[in-house]
Amino acid sequence: MHGEYKMPGGKLVVVDLDVEEGVLRNVRVAGDFFLEPDEAILSIDRALEGAPSATDTAGLAARITAALPESTVMFGLTAEGVGVAVRRALAHATEWSDYDWRLVHTRAQAPALHMALDEVLTAEVAAGRRAPTLRVWEWASPAVVIGSFQSLRNEVDPEGAAKHGMTVVRRISGGGAMFVEPMSTITYSLSVPESLVSGLSFADSYAYLDDWVLGALGDMGIKAWYQPLNDIATDAGKIAGAAQKRMVGPDGGPGAVLHHVTMSYDIDADKMLEVLRIGKEKLSDKGTRSAKKRVDPLRRQTGLAREAVIERMIESFRARHGLTPGTVTAEEMARAEELVRTKFGTEEWTTRVP
C-alpha cells in the first residue's frame, strides 16, 4: 500500500507498507522533508512496524513520538503528518496527480444558480460522470449567501439587504454568511472524489484542499496560512473562508466532496455591516472588536486587478496539478436550473431555518 500527504505549509510525506494479520509490516517512510539525526528515519519505521492497522492518526503519532531520539529535529515534518500518510495508504487514497482536472470559468451567473451548480457538478463527480473540477464563479448580482444551518433572521438584516439590492440565498454547505459584490469577490469551488481526502480528518481536509491556493497567494507575494477550521489568513487579517459538503455516491458508494472558498478582493465594510448581523460573540471569537478589521482585501495586498488575481490563481493550479478547460454540459445546466426552480430559488429553502 502506498500513501502520500503533502503537509500544509510543510513537505511531502510518503509511506509504503503492507498489512499482514491486521498489523503494519514492511513500513518505509520517505519524503522531501528534513530530519536530524539521520537514524531517526529508522526509528519512525520501527515505531510503525507491528502497529494494528486500525490505529488512528493520533495513536500512530504517539508511537512515533515515543520512539524518536530526544535530539530529533524535524523540518517540514511532524509525527501527525506521518500518521496521516499511513492512514491514507490504508484507505487507498488518491492524489491530485491521479486526475485530469477540469476548469469551469464561464459567464456571470445568478446567485441561486451558483448554489445549484455546486450541487449538480459535485453529484456528477460522485457518480463518476465528471472529472474533478475547479469552478471559478462570476457573479451576476450582489448577494448574501448563508450557510445551510444558519438562521436567516439572525444573520441578515432584511432592510439592509433590500436597500442594497442583495439577493439572499442558502447554500448546501455549513459555515457562515458570505457578503458578495460581483467585482469585489473571488469565489471558487472544488468538486473532488472522496478518495482524494481519504485518511484525513474533516479538519485536515480543509487544510489539504486549501494548500494549492496558499501556494498561489505566495506566488503573488502574500504569505497566507490556513487558520482552523475554515479561514485563510495573513498578518493583516482574514482574506477568505471555506465550507464543505460531503455527497454519497450512487447506491451509497464512495462519493465526492464540495469545497468552496470565498475570497475578499475588495469590500465595502460599511455596507456589509448594514446587511449582515455580525454579533459580538462572533467578533470576540475572532479576537477583534470591529467587523471592519476582520477582513483584509486582496486588492490592497496584491495591487493587482481582480481579473489578474483570478488568472494567476488558475495558472498556479495548472502548474501544480494540470488543468484542462471545460464547461458545464447542457444536461448539467438543465438540472441546475430545475434545482433553482424547486429548491434554491424558493422561500421554503431560504427560510428553512427562519
mmCIF file of C-alpha atoms in Angstrom:
data_model
loop_
_atom_site.group_PDB
_atom_site.id
_atom_site.type_symbol
_atom_site.label_atom_id
_atom_site.label_comp_id
_atom_site.label_asym_id
_atom_site.label_seq_id
_atom_site.Cartn_x
_atom_site.Cartn_y
_atom_site.Cartn_z
ATOM 1 C CA MET A 1 0.000 0.000 0.000
ATOM 2 C CA HIS A 2 1.183 3.492 -0.812
ATOM 3 C CA GLY A 3 0.142 6.747 0.820
ATOM 4 C CA GLU A 4 1.186 10.361 0.341
ATOM 5 C CA TYR A 5 0.439 13.501 2.297
ATOM 6 C CA LYS A 6 1.622 16.997 1.429
ATOM 7 C CA MET A 7 1.579 18.726 4.769
ATOM 8 C CA PRO A 8 0.057 22.237 4.570
ATOM 9 C CA GLY A 9 2.989 24.602 4.768
ATOM 10 C CA GLY A 10 5.324 21.627 5.029
ATOM 11 C CA LYS A 11 6.801 18.872 2.913
ATOM 12 C CA LEU A 12 5.660 15.668 1.238
ATOM 13 C CA VAL A 13 5.500 12.506 3.346
ATOM 14 C CA VAL A 14 5.365 9.148 1.553
ATOM 15 C CA VAL A 15 4.618 5.819 3.223
ATOM 16 C CA ASP A 16 4.796 2.330 1.732
ATOM 17 C CA LEU A 17 3.579 -0.610 3.798
ATOM 18 C CA ASP A 18 1.897 -3.992 3.884
ATOM 19 C CA VAL A 19 -0.794 -5.302 6.211
ATOM 20 C CA GLU A 20 -0.380 -8.830 7.499
ATOM 21 C CA GLU A 21 -2.801 -10.370 10.007
ATOM 22 C CA GLY A 22 -4.134 -6.947 10.932
ATOM 23 C CA VAL A 23 -0.829 -5.208 11.658
ATOM 24 C CA LEU A 24 1.534 -2.975 9.681
ATOM 25 C CA ARG A 25 4.546 -4.651 8.114
ATOM 26 C CA ASN A 26 7.465 -3.581 5.924
ATOM 27 C CA VAL A 27 6.851 0.095 6.714
ATOM 28 C CA ARG A 28 9.044 2.569 4.867
ATOM 29 C CA VAL A 29 8.709 6.336 5.354
ATOM 30 C CA ALA A 30 10.232 8.758 2.845
ATOM 31 C CA GLY A 31 9.749 12.300 1.538
ATOM 32 C CA ASP A 32 11.369 15.647 0.827
ATOM 33 C CA PHE A 33 11.396 16.709 4.470
ATOM 34 C CA PHE A 34 14.478 17.300 6.665
ATOM 35 C CA LEU A 35 15.227 15.165 9.688
ATOM 36 C CA GLU A 36 18.076 15.044 12.166
ATOM 37 C CA PRO A 37 19.734 12.776 13.177
ATOM 38 C CA ASP A 38 19.738 10.528 10.104
ATOM 39 C CA GLU A 39 18.885 7.411 12.080
ATOM 40 C CA ALA A 40 15.624 8.973 13.256
ATOM 41 C CA ILE A 41 14.013 7.814 10.000
ATOM 42 C CA LEU A 42 14.704 4.211 11.043
ATOM 43 C CA SER A 43 13.154 4.927 14.447
ATOM 44 C CA ILE A 44 9.969 6.081 12.690
ATOM 45 C CA ASP A 45 9.837 2.920 10.569
ATOM 46 C CA ARG A 46 10.363 0.698 13.620
ATOM 47 C CA ALA A 47 7.726 2.578 15.634
ATOM 48 C CA LEU A 48 5.110 1.849 12.977
ATOM 49 C CA GLU A 49 6.139 -1.754 12.379
ATOM 50 C CA GLY A 50 3.623 -4.056 14.043
ATOM 51 C CA ALA A 51 1.076 -1.338 14.819
ATOM 52 C CA PRO A 52 -2.539 -2.550 14.498
ATOM 53 C CA SER A 53 -3.901 -1.410 11.148
ATOM 54 C CA ALA A 54 -6.917 0.119 12.920
ATOM 55 C CA THR A 55 -4.714 2.557 14.884
ATOM 56 C CA ASP A 56 -5.875 6.133 14.291
ATOM 57 C CA THR A 57 -3.647 9.063 13.373
ATOM 58 C CA ALA A 58 -3.187 10.170 16.988
ATOM 59 C CA GLY A 59 -2.196 6.672 18.037
ATOM 60 C CA LEU A 60 0.333 6.354 15.222
ATOM 61 C CA ALA A 61 1.791 9.769 16.064
ATOM 62 C CA ALA A 62 2.136 8.763 19.708
ATOM 63 C CA ARG A 63 4.099 5.639 18.752
ATOM 64 C CA ILE A 64 6.440 7.722 16.588
ATOM 65 C CA THR A 65 6.974 10.419 19.217
ATOM 66 C CA ALA A 66 7.776 7.848 21.881
ATOM 67 C CA ALA A 67 10.356 6.157 19.640
ATOM 68 C CA LEU A 68 12.265 9.206 18.420
ATOM 69 C CA PRO A 69 15.630 10.122 19.962
ATOM 70 C CA GLU A 70 15.423 13.132 22.279
ATOM 71 C CA SER A 71 17.724 15.086 19.947
ATOM 72 C CA THR A 72 15.401 14.671 16.939
ATOM 73 C CA VAL A 73 14.639 17.809 14.937
ATOM 74 C CA MET A 74 12.030 17.773 12.172
ATOM 75 C CA PHE A 75 11.781 20.324 9.345
ATOM 76 C CA GLY A 76 8.604 20.194 7.245
ATOM 77 C CA LEU A 77 7.524 17.030 9.050
ATOM 78 C CA THR A 78 5.515 16.057 12.121
ATOM 79 C CA ALA A 79 4.632 12.742 13.721
ATOM 80 C CA GLU A 80 0.973 13.531 12.981
ATOM 81 C CA GLY A 81 1.803 14.072 9.307
ATOM 82 C CA VAL A 82 3.373 10.630 9.104
ATOM 83 C CA GLY A 83 0.293 9.194 10.774
ATOM 84 C CA VAL A 84 -1.941 10.828 8.175
ATOM 85 C CA ALA A 85 0.179 9.383 5.355
ATOM 86 C CA VAL A 86 -0.216 5.916 6.896
ATOM 87 C CA ARG A 87 -3.991 6.315 7.175
ATOM 88 C CA ARG A 88 -4.146 7.476 3.557
ATOM 89 C CA ALA A 89 -2.207 4.392 2.461
ATOM 90 C CA LEU A 90 -4.604 2.149 4.360
ATOM 91 C CA ALA A 91 -7.607 3.971 2.858
ATOM 92 C CA HIS A 92 -6.223 3.657 -0.695
ATOM 93 C CA ALA A 93 -6.390 7.434 -1.041
ATOM 94 C CA THR A 94 -5.822 9.040 -4.414
ATOM 95 C CA GLU A 95 -3.572 12.005 -5.178
ATOM 96 C CA TRP A 96 -4.027 15.266 -7.086
ATOM 97 C CA SER A 97 -1.854 13.885 -9.889
ATOM 98 C CA ASP A 98 -4.172 10.899 -10.402
ATOM 99 C CA TYR A 99 -6.751 13.084 -12.166
ATOM 100 C CA ASP A 100 -7.234 15.133 -15.306
ATOM 101 C CA TRP A 101 -8.609 18.281 -13.681
ATOM 102 C CA ARG A 102 -11.237 20.376 -15.432
ATOM 103 C CA LEU A 103 -11.662 24.154 -15.251
ATOM 104 C CA VAL A 104 -15.100 25.743 -15.465
ATOM 105 C CA HIS A 105 -14.966 29.538 -15.702
ATOM 106 C CA THR A 106 -17.906 30.919 -17.632
ATOM 107 C CA ARG A 107 -20.163 33.954 -17.821
ATOM 108 C CA ALA A 108 -21.704 35.524 -14.738
ATOM 109 C CA GLN A 109 -24.497 33.514 -13.121
ATOM 110 C CA ALA A 110 -27.321 34.399 -10.729
ATOM 111 C CA PRO A 111 -26.645 33.570 -7.061
ATOM 112 C CA ALA A 112 -29.249 30.788 -6.858
ATOM 113 C CA LEU A 113 -27.815 29.149 -9.984
ATOM 114 C CA HIS A 114 -24.362 29.079 -8.389
ATOM 115 C CA MET A 115 -25.840 27.188 -5.429
ATOM 116 C CA ALA A 116 -27.432 24.689 -7.794
ATOM 117 C CA LEU A 117 -24.318 24.217 -9.938
ATOM 118 C CA ASP A 118 -22.291 23.306 -6.860
ATOM 119 C CA GLU A 119 -24.748 20.531 -6.050
ATOM 120 C CA VAL A 120 -25.075 19.237 -9.613
ATOM 121 C CA LEU A 121 -21.371 19.212 -10.514
ATOM 122 C CA THR A 122 -20.335 17.583 -7.250
ATOM 123 C CA ALA A 123 -23.029 14.925 -7.674
ATOM 124 C CA GLU A 124 -21.663 14.249 -11.172
ATOM 125 C CA VAL A 125 -18.155 13.776 -9.750
ATOM 126 C CA ALA A 126 -19.589 11.394 -7.139
ATOM 127 C CA ALA A 127 -21.281 9.407 -9.901
ATOM 128 C CA GLY A 128 -18.064 9.208 -11.918
ATOM 129 C CA ARG A 129 -19.535 11.112 -14.864
ATOM 130 C CA ARG A 130 -17.403 14.236 -14.393
ATOM 131 C CA ALA A 131 -13.692 14.674 -13.793
ATOM 132 C CA PRO A 132 -12.644 16.550 -10.649
ATOM 133 C CA THR A 133 -13.413 20.189 -11.303
ATOM 134 C CA LEU A 134 -12.218 23.647 -10.312
ATOM 135 C CA ARG A 135 -15.086 26.071 -10.931
ATOM 136 C CA VAL A 136 -14.355 29.794 -10.702
ATOM 137 C CA TRP A 137 -17.538 31.781 -10.152
ATOM 138 C CA GLU A 138 -18.594 35.043 -11.755
ATOM 139 C CA TRP A 139 -21.490 36.795 -10.017
ATOM 140 C CA ALA A 140 -24.364 38.371 -11.960
ATOM 141 C CA SER A 141 -25.644 40.328 -8.949
ATOM 142 C CA PRO A 142 -24.794 41.110 -5.323
ATOM 143 C CA ALA A 143 -25.830 38.521 -2.760
ATOM 144 C CA VAL A 144 -25.737 37.244 0.763
ATOM 145 C CA VAL A 145 -25.097 33.514 0.893
ATOM 146 C CA ILE A 146 -25.969 31.935 4.219
ATOM 147 C CA GLY A 147 -24.810 28.552 5.460
ATOM 148 C CA SER A 148 -27.051 25.531 5.378
ATOM 149 C CA PHE A 149 -27.756 25.667 9.121
ATOM 150 C CA GLN A 150 -27.824 29.406 9.763
ATOM 151 C CA SER A 151 -30.871 31.289 10.936
ATOM 152 C CA LEU A 152 -31.969 33.744 8.254
ATOM 153 C CA ARG A 153 -33.264 36.348 10.700
ATOM 154 C CA ASN A 154 -30.164 36.111 12.884
ATOM 155 C CA GLU A 155 -27.733 36.599 10.004
ATOM 156 C CA VAL A 156 -29.372 39.048 7.587
ATOM 157 C CA ASP A 157 -30.965 42.452 8.091
ATOM 158 C CA PRO A 158 -33.808 42.407 5.539
ATOM 159 C CA GLU A 159 -33.976 46.210 5.304
ATOM 160 C CA GLY A 160 -30.251 46.462 4.663
ATOM 161 C CA ALA A 161 -30.371 43.684 2.076
ATOM 162 C CA ALA A 162 -33.281 45.354 0.258
ATOM 163 C CA LYS A 163 -31.630 48.774 0.410
ATOM 164 C CA HIS A 164 -28.520 47.483 -1.343
ATOM 165 C CA GLY A 165 -30.255 45.122 -3.761
ATOM 166 C CA MET A 166 -28.792 41.961 -2.184
ATOM 167 C CA THR A 167 -30.327 38.619 -3.121
ATOM 168 C CA VAL A 168 -30.310 36.201 -0.183
ATOM 169 C CA VAL A 169 -29.683 32.521 -0.957
ATOM 170 C CA ARG A 170 -28.845 29.473 1.137
ATOM 171 C CA ARG A 171 -26.093 27.023 0.141
ATOM 172 C CA ILE A 172 -25.844 23.296 0.880
ATOM 173 C CA SER A 173 -22.683 23.560 2.990
ATOM 174 C CA GLY A 174 -22.380 24.754 6.560
ATOM 175 C CA GLY A 175 -20.395 27.715 7.807
ATOM 176 C CA GLY A 176 -21.060 31.412 7.978
ATOM 177 C CA ALA A 177 -22.613 34.080 5.788
ATOM 178 C CA MET A 178 -20.885 35.413 2.671
ATOM 179 C CA PHE A 179 -21.268 39.068 1.662
ATOM 180 C CA VAL A 180 -20.853 39.222 -2.110
ATOM 181 C CA GLU A 181 -20.472 42.068 -4.571
ATOM 182 C CA PRO A 182 -19.583 40.890 -8.090
ATOM 183 C CA MET A 183 -16.374 42.841 -8.659
ATOM 184 C CA SER A 184 -15.247 42.666 -5.041
ATOM 185 C CA THR A 185 -15.409 38.895 -4.507
ATOM 186 C CA ILE A 186 -13.468 35.886 -5.807
ATOM 187 C CA THR A 187 -15.228 32.561 -5.314
ATOM 188 C CA TYR A 188 -14.265 29.088 -6.446
ATOM 189 C CA SER A 189 -15.431 25.512 -5.892
ATOM 190 C CA LEU A 190 -13.544 22.241 -5.929
ATOM 191 C CA SER A 191 -15.658 19.175 -6.672
ATOM 192 C CA VAL A 192 -13.409 16.217 -5.885
ATOM 193 C CA PRO A 193 -13.704 12.458 -5.372
ATOM 194 C CA GLU A 194 -13.958 11.469 -1.727
ATOM 195 C CA SER A 195 -10.868 9.310 -2.176
ATOM 196 C CA LEU A 196 -8.724 12.457 -2.531
ATOM 197 C CA VAL A 197 -9.264 13.205 1.166
ATOM 198 C CA SER A 198 -9.408 9.594 2.397
ATOM 199 C CA GLY A 199 -7.482 9.147 5.622
ATOM 200 C CA LEU A 200 -7.808 12.825 6.525
ATOM 201 C CA SER A 201 -9.903 14.138 9.376
ATOM 202 C CA PHE A 202 -12.651 16.595 8.474
ATOM 203 C CA ALA A 203 -10.478 19.473 9.726
ATOM 204 C CA ASP A 204 -7.368 18.219 7.916
ATOM 205 C CA SER A 205 -9.279 18.009 4.639
ATOM 206 C CA TYR A 206 -9.846 21.779 4.749
ATOM 207 C CA ALA A 207 -6.136 22.461 5.048
ATOM 208 C CA TYR A 208 -5.315 19.856 2.390
ATOM 209 C CA LEU A 209 -7.744 21.272 -0.178
ATOM 210 C CA ASP A 210 -6.694 24.861 0.596
ATOM 211 C CA ASP A 211 -2.977 24.178 0.188
ATOM 212 C CA TRP A 212 -2.842 24.985 -3.540
ATOM 213 C CA VAL A 213 -4.392 28.423 -3.053
ATOM 214 C CA LEU A 214 -1.903 29.215 -0.282
ATOM 215 C CA GLY A 215 0.771 28.480 -2.870
ATOM 216 C CA ALA A 216 -0.996 30.680 -5.412
ATOM 217 C CA LEU A 217 -1.134 33.549 -2.931
ATOM 218 C CA GLY A 218 2.527 33.000 -2.153
ATOM 219 C CA ASP A 219 3.288 33.311 -5.860
ATOM 220 C CA MET A 220 1.662 36.762 -5.652
ATOM 221 C CA GLY A 221 3.789 37.771 -2.685
ATOM 222 C CA ILE A 222 1.181 37.115 0.012
ATOM 223 C CA LYS A 223 2.241 34.992 2.961
ATOM 224 C CA ALA A 224 -1.003 33.278 3.899
ATOM 225 C CA TRP A 225 -1.869 30.307 6.052
ATOM 226 C CA TYR A 226 -4.753 28.037 6.900
ATOM 227 C CA GLN A 227 -6.441 29.043 10.151
ATOM 228 C CA PRO A 228 -8.669 26.304 11.622
ATOM 229 C CA LEU A 229 -11.357 25.484 10.968
ATOM 230 C CA ASN A 230 -12.095 27.190 7.689
ATOM 231 C CA ASP A 231 -10.274 30.502 7.246
ATOM 232 C CA ILE A 232 -7.316 31.662 5.163
ATOM 233 C CA ALA A 233 -5.462 34.477 6.873
ATOM 234 C CA THR A 234 -2.435 36.753 6.673
ATOM 235 C CA ASP A 235 -0.742 39.028 9.183
ATOM 236 C CA ALA A 236 -3.173 41.731 8.050
ATOM 237 C CA GLY A 237 -6.308 39.656 8.725
ATOM 238 C CA LYS A 238 -8.661 37.118 7.222
ATOM 239 C CA ILE A 239 -8.880 37.085 3.420
ATOM 240 C CA ALA A 240 -11.042 34.011 2.756
ATOM 241 C CA GLY A 241 -13.386 31.453 4.254
ATOM 242 C CA ALA A 242 -14.129 27.901 3.137
ATOM 243 C CA ALA A 243 -17.031 25.487 3.518
ATOM 244 C CA GLN A 244 -17.581 21.840 2.601
ATOM 245 C CA LYS A 245 -20.339 19.378 1.806
ATOM 246 C CA ARG A 246 -19.920 15.603 1.505
ATOM 247 C CA MET A 247 -22.074 13.731 -1.021
ATOM 248 C CA VAL A 248 -22.541 9.979 -1.198
ATOM 249 C CA GLY A 249 -22.121 8.164 -4.484
ATOM 250 C CA PRO A 250 -24.709 6.089 -6.346
ATOM 251 C CA ASP A 251 -26.144 3.272 -4.222
ATOM 252 C CA GLY A 252 -24.360 4.648 -1.178
ATOM 253 C CA GLY A 253 -20.883 4.038 -2.616
ATOM 254 C CA PRO A 254 -17.831 6.346 -2.485
ATOM 255 C CA GLY A 255 -18.888 9.903 -3.068
ATOM 256 C CA ALA A 256 -17.470 13.363 -3.581
ATOM 257 C CA VAL A 257 -16.575 16.467 -1.612
ATOM 258 C CA LEU A 258 -17.624 20.014 -2.426
ATOM 259 C CA HIS A 259 -15.082 22.511 -1.087
ATOM 260 C CA HIS A 260 -15.796 26.127 -1.896
ATOM 261 C CA VAL A 261 -13.964 29.297 -0.906
ATOM 262 C CA THR A 262 -14.959 32.950 -0.954
ATOM 263 C CA MET A 263 -12.120 35.476 -1.024
ATOM 264 C CA SER A 264 -12.442 39.203 -0.445
ATOM 265 C CA TYR A 265 -10.811 41.060 -3.294
ATOM 266 C CA ASP A 266 -12.309 44.312 -2.024
ATOM 267 C CA ILE A 267 -15.062 45.039 0.462
ATOM 268 C CA ASP A 268 -17.419 47.845 1.434
ATOM 269 C CA ALA A 269 -17.326 47.234 5.175
ATOM 270 C CA ASP A 270 -19.968 49.852 5.981
ATOM 271 C CA LYS A 271 -22.412 48.270 3.543
ATOM 272 C CA MET A 272 -21.618 44.803 4.876
ATOM 273 C CA LEU A 273 -22.492 45.928 8.406
ATOM 274 C CA GLU A 274 -25.841 47.229 7.180
ATOM 275 C CA VAL A 275 -26.638 43.870 5.565
ATOM 276 C CA LEU A 276 -25.142 41.270 7.921
ATOM 277 C CA ARG A 277 -25.927 40.963 11.594
ATOM 278 C CA ILE A 278 -22.478 40.239 12.984
ATOM 279 C CA GLY A 279 -22.852 39.507 16.661
ATOM 280 C CA LYS A 280 -20.469 40.332 19.486
ATOM 281 C CA GLU A 281 -19.796 36.625 20.077
ATOM 282 C CA LYS A 282 -18.501 36.171 16.529
ATOM 283 C CA LEU A 283 -16.253 39.218 16.780
ATOM 284 C CA SER A 284 -14.939 38.077 20.156
ATOM 285 C CA ASP A 285 -14.177 34.633 18.750
ATOM 286 C CA LYS A 286 -12.066 36.230 16.014
ATOM 287 C CA GLY A 287 -10.142 38.308 18.545
ATOM 288 C CA THR A 288 -11.235 41.699 17.227
ATOM 289 C CA ARG A 289 -13.690 44.395 18.211
ATOM 290 C CA SER A 290 -14.587 45.601 14.751
ATOM 291 C CA ALA A 291 -16.033 43.645 11.831
ATOM 292 C CA LYS A 292 -14.231 46.075 9.535
ATOM 293 C CA LYS A 293 -10.914 44.697 10.787
ATOM 294 C CA ARG A 294 -11.823 41.041 10.258
ATOM 295 C CA VAL A 295 -11.230 41.024 6.509
ATOM 296 C CA ASP A 296 -8.241 42.439 4.635
ATOM 297 C CA PRO A 297 -8.924 42.552 0.879
ATOM 298 C CA LEU A 298 -6.675 41.099 -1.783
ATOM 299 C CA ARG A 299 -6.785 44.312 -3.793
ATOM 300 C CA ARG A 300 -4.762 46.140 -1.169
ATOM 301 C CA GLN A 301 -2.393 43.250 -0.542
ATOM 302 C CA THR A 302 -1.626 42.454 -4.195
ATOM 303 C CA GLY A 303 -2.128 45.741 -6.063
ATOM 304 C CA LEU A 304 -3.500 43.597 -8.914
ATOM 305 C CA ALA A 305 -6.796 43.814 -10.759
ATOM 306 C CA ARG A 306 -9.372 41.202 -9.761
ATOM 307 C CA GLU A 307 -9.100 39.501 -13.155
ATOM 308 C CA ALA A 308 -5.325 39.286 -12.782
ATOM 309 C CA VAL A 309 -5.628 37.667 -9.367
ATOM 310 C CA ILE A 310 -8.024 35.059 -10.763
ATOM 311 C CA GLU A 311 -5.789 34.350 -13.736
ATOM 312 C CA ARG A 312 -2.757 33.897 -11.507
ATOM 313 C CA MET A 313 -4.712 31.534 -9.270
ATOM 314 C CA ILE A 314 -5.767 29.442 -12.257
ATOM 315 C CA GLU A 315 -2.238 29.340 -13.647
ATOM 316 C CA SER A 316 -0.869 28.344 -10.246
ATOM 317 C CA PHE A 317 -3.343 25.447 -10.019
ATOM 318 C CA ARG A 318 -2.477 24.395 -13.576
ATOM 319 C CA ALA A 319 1.254 24.414 -12.821
ATOM 320 C CA ARG A 320 0.767 22.258 -9.737
ATOM 321 C CA HIS A 321 -1.874 19.770 -10.840
ATOM 322 C CA GLY A 322 -2.707 20.286 -14.512
ATOM 323 C CA LEU A 323 -5.961 21.878 -15.655
ATOM 324 C CA THR A 324 -7.934 21.399 -18.869
ATOM 325 C CA PRO A 325 -10.561 23.980 -19.929
ATOM 326 C CA GLY A 326 -14.069 22.581 -19.654
ATOM 327 C CA THR A 327 -17.672 23.678 -19.438
ATOM 328 C CA VAL A 328 -20.997 22.863 -17.860
ATOM 329 C CA THR A 329 -22.864 20.445 -20.107
ATOM 330 C CA ALA A 330 -26.368 21.205 -21.353
ATOM 331 C CA GLU A 331 -27.734 18.380 -19.203
ATOM 332 C CA GLU A 332 -25.950 19.655 -16.098
ATOM 333 C CA MET A 333 -27.234 23.181 -16.701
ATOM 334 C CA ALA A 334 -30.793 21.925 -17.172
ATOM 335 C CA ARG A 335 -30.613 20.058 -13.882
ATOM 336 C CA ALA A 336 -29.187 23.124 -12.128
ATOM 337 C CA GLU A 337 -31.945 25.353 -13.489
ATOM 338 C CA GLU A 338 -34.539 22.856 -12.286
ATOM 339 C CA LEU A 339 -32.957 22.931 -8.823
ATOM 340 C CA VAL A 340 -33.230 26.722 -8.820
ATOM 341 C CA ARG A 341 -36.946 26.382 -9.561
ATOM 342 C CA THR A 342 -37.629 23.666 -6.999
ATOM 343 C CA LYS A 343 -35.085 24.388 -4.258
ATOM 344 C CA PHE A 344 -32.536 27.174 -4.260
ATOM 345 C CA GLY A 345 -34.843 29.862 -5.602
ATOM 346 C CA THR A 346 -37.680 29.042 -3.217
ATOM 347 C CA GLU A 347 -38.646 30.779 0.001
ATOM 348 C CA GLU A 348 -39.073 27.377 1.622
ATOM 349 C CA TRP A 349 -35.371 26.566 1.173
ATOM 350 C CA THR A 350 -34.059 30.032 2.003
ATOM 351 C CA THR A 351 -36.107 30.184 5.220
ATOM 352 C CA ARG A 352 -35.706 26.542 6.218
ATOM 353 C CA VAL A 353 -34.035 27.855 9.378
ATOM 354 C CA PRO A 354 -36.089 31.046 9.883
#
